[in-house]
Amino acid sequence: MALSRITCLFSLILCQILSCYSLPGFSGSDSSHPNTFTISSFSYRENKLRPYDLRYIRVDLPQWFSSLSIELESDVDLNMESIGQLSDSMLPIICFRDGSLPLPDISNSSLKSLVLNIPSNESIEGIQGLQNTEQCYPMQRNITMKLTNEQISPGVWYFGLFNGIGPVRTQSKMIVRGASYSFSTNVSVEGCVASTWGQYCNQTIDSLSCALSNSNNGTDSYSQPRSVLSCKNSFETSCLGSEEVKTYYFDVLEMAEELTVMATDFRFSSAPSNKTGNSSGINLICLVRHGSIASSAHHDYSGNISSAPLIIQSPMLGRWYLTILRSNFSKQTGEAKVFNSTLCFSIMLQVLKCPVGRAGPNCLWERYELQTFPRISVPFESYYLPLSGKVSSSSAHFLLEPLLSNSSSGKVNDTWTYFTLEIPRGAAGGNIHAQITLDTEIKLEIYARFAALPSLQHWDYYYANTTNSSVDSAFFLLNNSTDDKIDFYILYAREGTWGFGVRHLNTTVTSSNGETTMSLSLERCPRRCSSHGDCKTALDASGLTSYSFCYCDRNHGGFDCSVEIVSHQGHIVQSIFLIASNAAAILPAYWALRQKAFAEWVLFTCSGISSGLYHACDVGTWCALSFGVLQFMDFWLSFMAVVSTFVYLTTINEVHKRAIHTTVAIFTALLAITKATRSSNIILVMAIGVLGLLVGWLIEISTKFRRFSFSSEALLNMVNRWKDIRVWVLNLVKTLKKRFRWGFMTAGFIALVMAGVSWKLETTESYWIWHSLWHVTIYTSSFFFLCSKATVADGEDERLPERNYELARQDSFSGGH
C-alpha cells in the first residue's frame, strides 16, 4: 500500500538519457526565460572510475526550483550487443534515487530488477520521484537530461556511477582486472521567481493563508483537545472559467492527524447572487500532490470537493500543492455539458494536529519524540531514547511496556504507540537499526514511514512476523528476526523526520508477565559487515553526505559481507595453491647456489618465502607482518628476481653486477611502493631486465676491446669486404651457440610465454588458479634461463687482434684478413 503511488521513476530519463533522443520539453538546452534564475551550478572534471569503484553526486533542489539539468560525458562505449556480453561485475551503470544514495547490488532481487537495456525511440509520458527504490541504466558516452518541477519533487537527489556491480564489488582483491572509465559532469539548478511555477516558471501559484485554532475542549470521552490549522485563499472567492485551473500551496510543518480540503460558497458570476449550490452538475475537482505541482497525470489524491470534502489521513511533512479544475460532466444525465460561465468558490483547508505526546485517530494514542545520543567515536552513529521519565536513559535499549498506549483508549487488539526521530543532514548514507525483544505473550508489529506517522494504509517499511514484512523492498534488510525478536535495518535512510508505529495486538496481556525492550539507532555498516570485513567511510563528490560501506575479506562480498563467495573448502584449496606454488622458487635458487651465484640465490629464496607469506596473509590464513609490508616485499623481491635473471646471463665481474643490482633495486623499490599491483609493472620490469642485460653486454664488450679503433678506414674496409662481414657474423653465431645452452633457453621462453598467458587469464573468480600457475611458470622460466648460461672453457678467452670486433672470449676472426 505504501508503494502503490510509486511509479517507474526514470522511464522518460531512460528514453532521453540512454538513447539521447530529443523529446518535446526535455531537451538539454534551455532557452532564456524572464522568470527563471540560476540557483546553483557545479561541475566535476575528468573523474576516473576504476574497476569496482563508485561515485555519488548529491543535488539539492529548493522549493522554488524550476528545473534540474545534468550533462555527463564519459568514454564508455556500450550498445545492446556489448551489454549482453558483459557480466554484472564488468558493467558500468548509472543509478538515480530521490532522498538517499542508490545501491544497485544490495540484494539478488534488486540485481534482477535492473533495467539493463537501451529503449527504443518511443514517447513515454510521466515521471515521478522514487523514495524507497531506485532506477539504474547502462552508462552511455553522452547523457543529457532536464527534469522540471512538474516531474520531480524538491529535496535531495542522488545519482551514482558504478563500474561493476554484484557481490564481488566489495570483495578485497590482490589484483584488480577490468576497464577503467573517465567521466565529467555538469549540473545546474534553475529557480522560479516568487509566485510562479512550471517548467518555464510561467504559471501563477498562490499560497494559502493559515491560522491556528482549537477544534474542541476535550470533554468527549474518546477524544483529546486538538488544534486545527485553518487555511484559505487570500481572497474571499476564487473564480474559474471552463478551461482554467487554480494552483495553491501550503506547508505542513508538524506531524498531523488529518488534512481536509473543502470548497464552499459556489456561484456563477453571471447567475443571480442567491443561486448557490451545485445543482448545475458542475463538479469541482481537487488534485493534491506532495512536493510537486499536481496534474491530471501526476497526483497523490483527488476528489470532487463540490460534493464532499477530500480527507487525507496522516499527511506527510513538507509542501503540498492543490490544483483546482472544473469538470463539465453531469452526474444526473451522464452527459458532458459545456458551460461558458465562470464558477466562483471559496477554498477551505484544515490540518488537524494532536496535542504534544498524542497521535492517531482522535489523538487517543501515545507519541514520543526520541532524543539523539551521538556516539562520539564514530561519525554519524547514534542511538535514540524517548524524552520521557518513564524509562531509563542508561543504555541504548529502553523498556516498551511503560510507553505502550492504553488499550481502553481505542479498539481492543489494535492499539498503536508512535515514535519519531531525526536523521541529520548529511547522514543519508547511514542505516536505521530497529530492534524489539518480544515478551512471549505480547504480539507486536512495527511500521516505519518517512515524514509522517505510519498506519495500516500508509507505510514505507513494516515487519509483522517472520513471513510478513517488507522483504521485497531493496532497502529493507532483516537481521535474524525470530518469533520473539524483531531485528531489521532500513538501509541508507533518508535524512529528515521518520515516524515509527508499534502496533500491539493482544493488549489484554498485562505488562507484569515480562519485559519487552526496544532500540532504534543510526549505524554505519549493517551487521558490522557480518564480521567478514571492515567498515569504511567516505564522502560523496560534493562533500556534503557521509556514507559507509563494507570492505570485505577475500572469501566474502555483498553490501554487508554476508555473501560467501569462496566456501571453506574452497578457501583451503585456494590457500594451498597460492602458497605452495611458491615452492617453485626452489628451482632457480638451487641452481644459483650450485653455481655459487650467492646474490641470485638470496634473491630467489627470499622472493619465494615473501610471496608465500604475502599470499598466506592475503587469503586470511596468517599474517607474519602487516599486509602492506608483505605486499611490498613480495613485489619488490619478485621484480629484483626477474632483473637478476637477465643480469646473470652476462659475464661481467662482480663489481659491475653490484652496480647494476643497486641501480635496479632503487627503481624496482619505487615500482613496488607505488601501485605495486598495476599491470604495467610487468612490462616495466621486463624492460628493466632487458636493459640490464644490454648494459652488461656493453660493459663486457668495452672491457675486452678497449683498444678497438672505429677509424673511418676500418669502417670502409668492413663495408667493402663482404667476406669479412660474413665471417664475422658466422663467428658471432658460433659464439652465441657456445655462450648459451639453447635447449634450456627455448624451454625458458616457453615457460615465460605460459606465465604471460596465466597473467592475462587472471580474473577475480579464477585468480587463485591462474596466479598459482604464474608462480610456477615464472620461477620455472628463471630456472631454465639460469641453466642456459654455458661455462666458458679455459683457452677460449683469448683476445683477438685489436682491429677486430668480437662479442665472446674467442678468436672469431682467426682466419681473417
PDB file of C-alpha atoms in Angstrom, residues 666-788:
ATOM      1  CA  ILE A 666      66.145   1.613  -6.405  1.00  0.00           C
ATOM      2  CA  PHE A 667      63.842   1.615  -9.437  1.00  0.00           C
ATOM      3  CA  THR A 668      62.029  -1.607  -8.541  1.00  0.00           C
ATOM      4  CA  ALA A 669      61.511  -0.417  -4.961  1.00  0.00           C
ATOM      5  CA  LEU A 670      59.780   2.684  -6.331  1.00  0.00           C
ATOM      6  CA  LEU A 671      57.562   0.492  -8.506  1.00  0.00           C
ATOM      7  CA  ALA A 672      56.684  -1.769  -5.573  1.00  0.00           C
ATOM      8  CA  ILE A 673      55.855   1.066  -3.179  1.00  0.00           C
ATOM      9  CA  THR A 674      53.682   2.999  -5.664  1.00  0.00           C
ATOM     10  CA  LYS A 675      50.807   0.962  -7.089  1.00  0.00           C
ATOM     11  CA  ALA A 676      52.564  -2.386  -6.965  1.00  0.00           C
ATOM     12  CA  THR A 677      49.634  -4.308  -8.477  1.00  0.00           C
ATOM     13  CA  ARG A 678      49.228  -2.298 -11.681  1.00  0.00           C
ATOM     14  CA  SER A 679      49.565  -4.392 -14.818  1.00  0.00           C
ATOM     15  CA  SER A 680      52.070  -2.062 -16.476  1.00  0.00           C
ATOM     16  CA  ASN A 681      54.676  -3.031 -13.848  1.00  0.00           C
ATOM     17  CA  ILE A 682      55.144  -6.397 -15.570  1.00  0.00           C
ATOM     18  CA  ILE A 683      56.174  -4.688 -18.805  1.00  0.00           C
ATOM     19  CA  LEU A 684      58.358  -2.179 -16.960  1.00  0.00           C
ATOM     20  CA  VAL A 685      60.225  -4.883 -15.048  1.00  0.00           C
ATOM     21  CA  MET A 686      60.811  -6.923 -18.191  1.00  0.00           C
ATOM     22  CA  ALA A 687      62.116  -3.801 -19.932  1.00  0.00           C
ATOM     23  CA  ILE A 688      64.437  -3.063 -16.996  1.00  0.00           C
ATOM     24  CA  GLY A 689      65.721  -6.646 -17.131  1.00  0.00           C
ATOM     25  CA  VAL A 690      66.444  -6.464 -20.869  1.00  0.00           C
ATOM     26  CA  LEU A 691      68.139  -3.126 -20.344  1.00  0.00           C
ATOM     27  CA  GLY A 692      70.284  -4.659 -17.590  1.00  0.00           C
ATOM     28  CA  LEU A 693      71.278  -7.464 -19.975  1.00  0.00           C
ATOM     29  CA  LEU A 694      72.250  -4.998 -22.702  1.00  0.00           C
ATOM     30  CA  VAL A 695      74.212  -2.860 -20.268  1.00  0.00           C
ATOM     31  CA  GLY A 696      76.021  -5.974 -19.036  1.00  0.00           C
ATOM     32  CA  TRP A 697      76.953  -6.939 -22.603  1.00  0.00           C
ATOM     33  CA  LEU A 698      78.156  -3.422 -23.374  1.00  0.00           C
ATOM     34  CA  ILE A 699      80.327  -3.446 -20.256  1.00  0.00           C
ATOM     35  CA  GLU A 700      81.668  -6.839 -21.278  1.00  0.00           C
ATOM     36  CA  ILE A 701      82.456  -5.662 -24.812  1.00  0.00           C
ATOM     37  CA  SER A 702      84.014  -2.406 -23.675  1.00  0.00           C
ATOM     38  CA  THR A 703      86.222  -4.305 -21.187  1.00  0.00           C
ATOM     39  CA  LYS A 704      87.503  -6.830 -23.722  1.00  0.00           C
ATOM     40  CA  PHE A 705      88.028  -4.480 -26.642  1.00  0.00           C
ATOM     41  CA  ARG A 706      89.239  -1.192 -25.199  1.00  0.00           C
ATOM     42  CA  ARG A 707      91.781  -0.746 -27.977  1.00  0.00           C
ATOM     43  CA  PHE A 708      89.363  -1.393 -30.769  1.00  0.00           C
ATOM     44  CA  SER A 709      89.511   1.517 -33.248  1.00  0.00           C
ATOM     45  CA  PHE A 710      86.468   2.656 -35.197  1.00  0.00           C
ATOM     46  CA  SER A 711      88.522   4.655 -37.686  1.00  0.00           C
ATOM     47  CA  SER A 712      86.983   5.652 -40.961  1.00  0.00           C
ATOM     48  CA  GLU A 713      89.463   3.415 -42.793  1.00  0.00           C
ATOM     49  CA  ALA A 714      88.495   0.366 -40.759  1.00  0.00           C
ATOM     50  CA  LEU A 715      84.812   1.080 -41.292  1.00  0.00           C
ATOM     51  CA  LEU A 716      85.403   1.439 -45.005  1.00  0.00           C
ATOM     52  CA  ASN A 717      87.232  -1.934 -45.086  1.00  0.00           C
ATOM     53  CA  MET A 718      84.332  -3.565 -43.231  1.00  0.00           C
ATOM     54  CA  VAL A 719      81.825  -2.225 -45.710  1.00  0.00           C
ATOM     55  CA  ASN A 720      83.786  -3.069 -48.771  1.00  0.00           C
ATOM     56  CA  ARG A 721      84.890  -6.516 -47.745  1.00  0.00           C
ATOM     57  CA  TRP A 722      81.743  -8.596 -47.564  1.00  0.00           C
ATOM     58  CA  LYS A 723      83.732 -11.728 -46.942  1.00  0.00           C
ATOM     59  CA  ASP A 724      84.988 -10.447 -43.600  1.00  0.00           C
ATOM     60  CA  ILE A 725      81.447  -9.441 -42.624  1.00  0.00           C
ATOM     61  CA  ARG A 726      80.183 -12.917 -43.441  1.00  0.00           C
ATOM     62  CA  VAL A 727      82.947 -14.481 -41.398  1.00  0.00           C
ATOM     63  CA  TRP A 728      82.216 -12.074 -38.527  1.00  0.00           C
ATOM     64  CA  VAL A 729      78.527 -12.956 -38.480  1.00  0.00           C
ATOM     65  CA  LEU A 730      79.233 -16.673 -38.582  1.00  0.00           C
ATOM     66  CA  ASN A 731      81.660 -16.416 -35.714  1.00  0.00           C
ATOM     67  CA  LEU A 732      79.133 -14.322 -33.754  1.00  0.00           C
ATOM     68  CA  VAL A 733      76.576 -17.106 -34.179  1.00  0.00           C
ATOM     69  CA  LYS A 734      79.152 -19.643 -33.048  1.00  0.00           C
ATOM     70  CA  THR A 735      79.883 -17.503 -30.004  1.00  0.00           C
ATOM     71  CA  LEU A 736      76.184 -17.294 -29.076  1.00  0.00           C
ATOM     72  CA  LYS A 737      75.837 -21.032 -29.530  1.00  0.00           C
ATOM     73  CA  LYS A 738      78.747 -21.627 -27.179  1.00  0.00           C
ATOM     74  CA  ARG A 739      77.617 -18.956 -24.718  1.00  0.00           C
ATOM     75  CA  PHE A 740      74.097 -20.428 -24.187  1.00  0.00           C
ATOM     76  CA  ARG A 741      72.520 -23.841 -23.980  1.00  0.00           C
ATOM     77  CA  TRP A 742      69.705 -23.282 -26.427  1.00  0.00           C
ATOM     78  CA  GLY A 743      67.583 -26.164 -25.295  1.00  0.00           C
ATOM     79  CA  PHE A 744      67.237 -24.581 -21.867  1.00  0.00           C
ATOM     80  CA  MET A 745      66.860 -21.159 -23.475  1.00  0.00           C
ATOM     81  CA  THR A 746      63.927 -22.414 -25.596  1.00  0.00           C
ATOM     82  CA  ALA A 747      62.309 -24.031 -22.556  1.00  0.00           C
ATOM     83  CA  GLY A 748      62.743 -20.767 -20.675  1.00  0.00           C
ATOM     84  CA  PHE A 749      60.944 -18.787 -23.378  1.00  0.00           C
ATOM     85  CA  ILE A 750      58.120 -21.350 -23.492  1.00  0.00           C
ATOM     86  CA  ALA A 751      57.697 -21.118 -19.720  1.00  0.00           C
ATOM     87  CA  LEU A 752      57.780 -17.303 -19.966  1.00  0.00           C
ATOM     88  CA  VAL A 753      55.018 -17.338 -22.582  1.00  0.00           C
ATOM     89  CA  MET A 754      52.955 -19.621 -20.330  1.00  0.00           C
ATOM     90  CA  ALA A 755      53.478 -17.169 -17.466  1.00  0.00           C
ATOM     91  CA  GLY A 756      52.227 -14.344 -19.687  1.00  0.00           C
ATOM     92  CA  VAL A 757      49.139 -16.348 -20.635  1.00  0.00           C
ATOM     93  CA  SER A 758      48.438 -17.120 -16.980  1.00  0.00           C
ATOM     94  CA  TRP A 759      48.741 -13.459 -16.088  1.00  0.00           C
ATOM     95  CA  LYS A 760      46.427 -12.477 -18.942  1.00  0.00           C
ATOM     96  CA  LEU A 761      43.750 -15.008 -17.975  1.00  0.00           C
ATOM     97  CA  GLU A 762      43.579 -13.893 -14.337  1.00  0.00           C
ATOM     98  CA  THR A 763      40.111 -12.759 -13.261  1.00  0.00           C
ATOM     99  CA  THR A 764      38.558 -12.154  -9.867  1.00  0.00           C
ATOM    100  CA  GLU A 765      36.869 -15.560  -9.906  1.00  0.00           C
ATOM    101  CA  SER A 766      39.789 -17.578 -11.316  1.00  0.00           C
ATOM    102  CA  TYR A 767      42.625 -15.590  -9.793  1.00  0.00           C
ATOM    103  CA  TRP A 768      43.756 -18.348  -7.434  1.00  0.00           C
ATOM    104  CA  ILE A 769      44.379 -20.976 -10.125  1.00  0.00           C
ATOM    105  CA  TRP A 770      45.964 -18.734 -12.769  1.00  0.00           C
ATOM    106  CA  HIS A 771      48.122 -16.839 -10.301  1.00  0.00           C
ATOM    107  CA  SER A 772      49.334 -20.136  -8.874  1.00  0.00           C
ATOM    108  CA  LEU A 773      50.311 -21.193 -12.401  1.00  0.00           C
ATOM    109  CA  TRP A 774      52.008 -17.807 -12.758  1.00  0.00           C
ATOM    110  CA  HIS A 775      54.191 -18.622  -9.737  1.00  0.00           C
ATOM    111  CA  VAL A 776      55.183 -21.987 -11.151  1.00  0.00           C
ATOM    112  CA  THR A 777      55.826 -20.831 -14.718  1.00  0.00           C
ATOM    113  CA  ILE A 778      57.722 -17.629 -13.889  1.00  0.00           C
ATOM    114  CA  TYR A 779      60.068 -19.379 -11.454  1.00  0.00           C
ATOM    115  CA  THR A 780      60.489 -22.275 -13.888  1.00  0.00           C
ATOM    116  CA  SER A 781      61.357 -19.873 -16.696  1.00  0.00           C
ATOM    117  CA  SER A 782      64.012 -18.262 -14.476  1.00  0.00           C
ATOM    118  CA  PHE A 783      65.411 -21.704 -13.716  1.00  0.00           C
ATOM    119  CA  PHE A 784      65.702 -22.550 -17.415  1.00  0.00           C
ATOM    120  CA  PHE A 785      67.297 -19.185 -18.207  1.00  0.00           C
ATOM    121  CA  LEU A 786      69.864 -19.692 -15.448  1.00  0.00           C
ATOM    122  CA  CYS A 787      70.626 -23.173 -16.773  1.00  0.00           C
ATOM    123  CA  SER A 788      71.003 -21.814 -20.308  1.00  0.00           C
TER     124      SER A 788
END
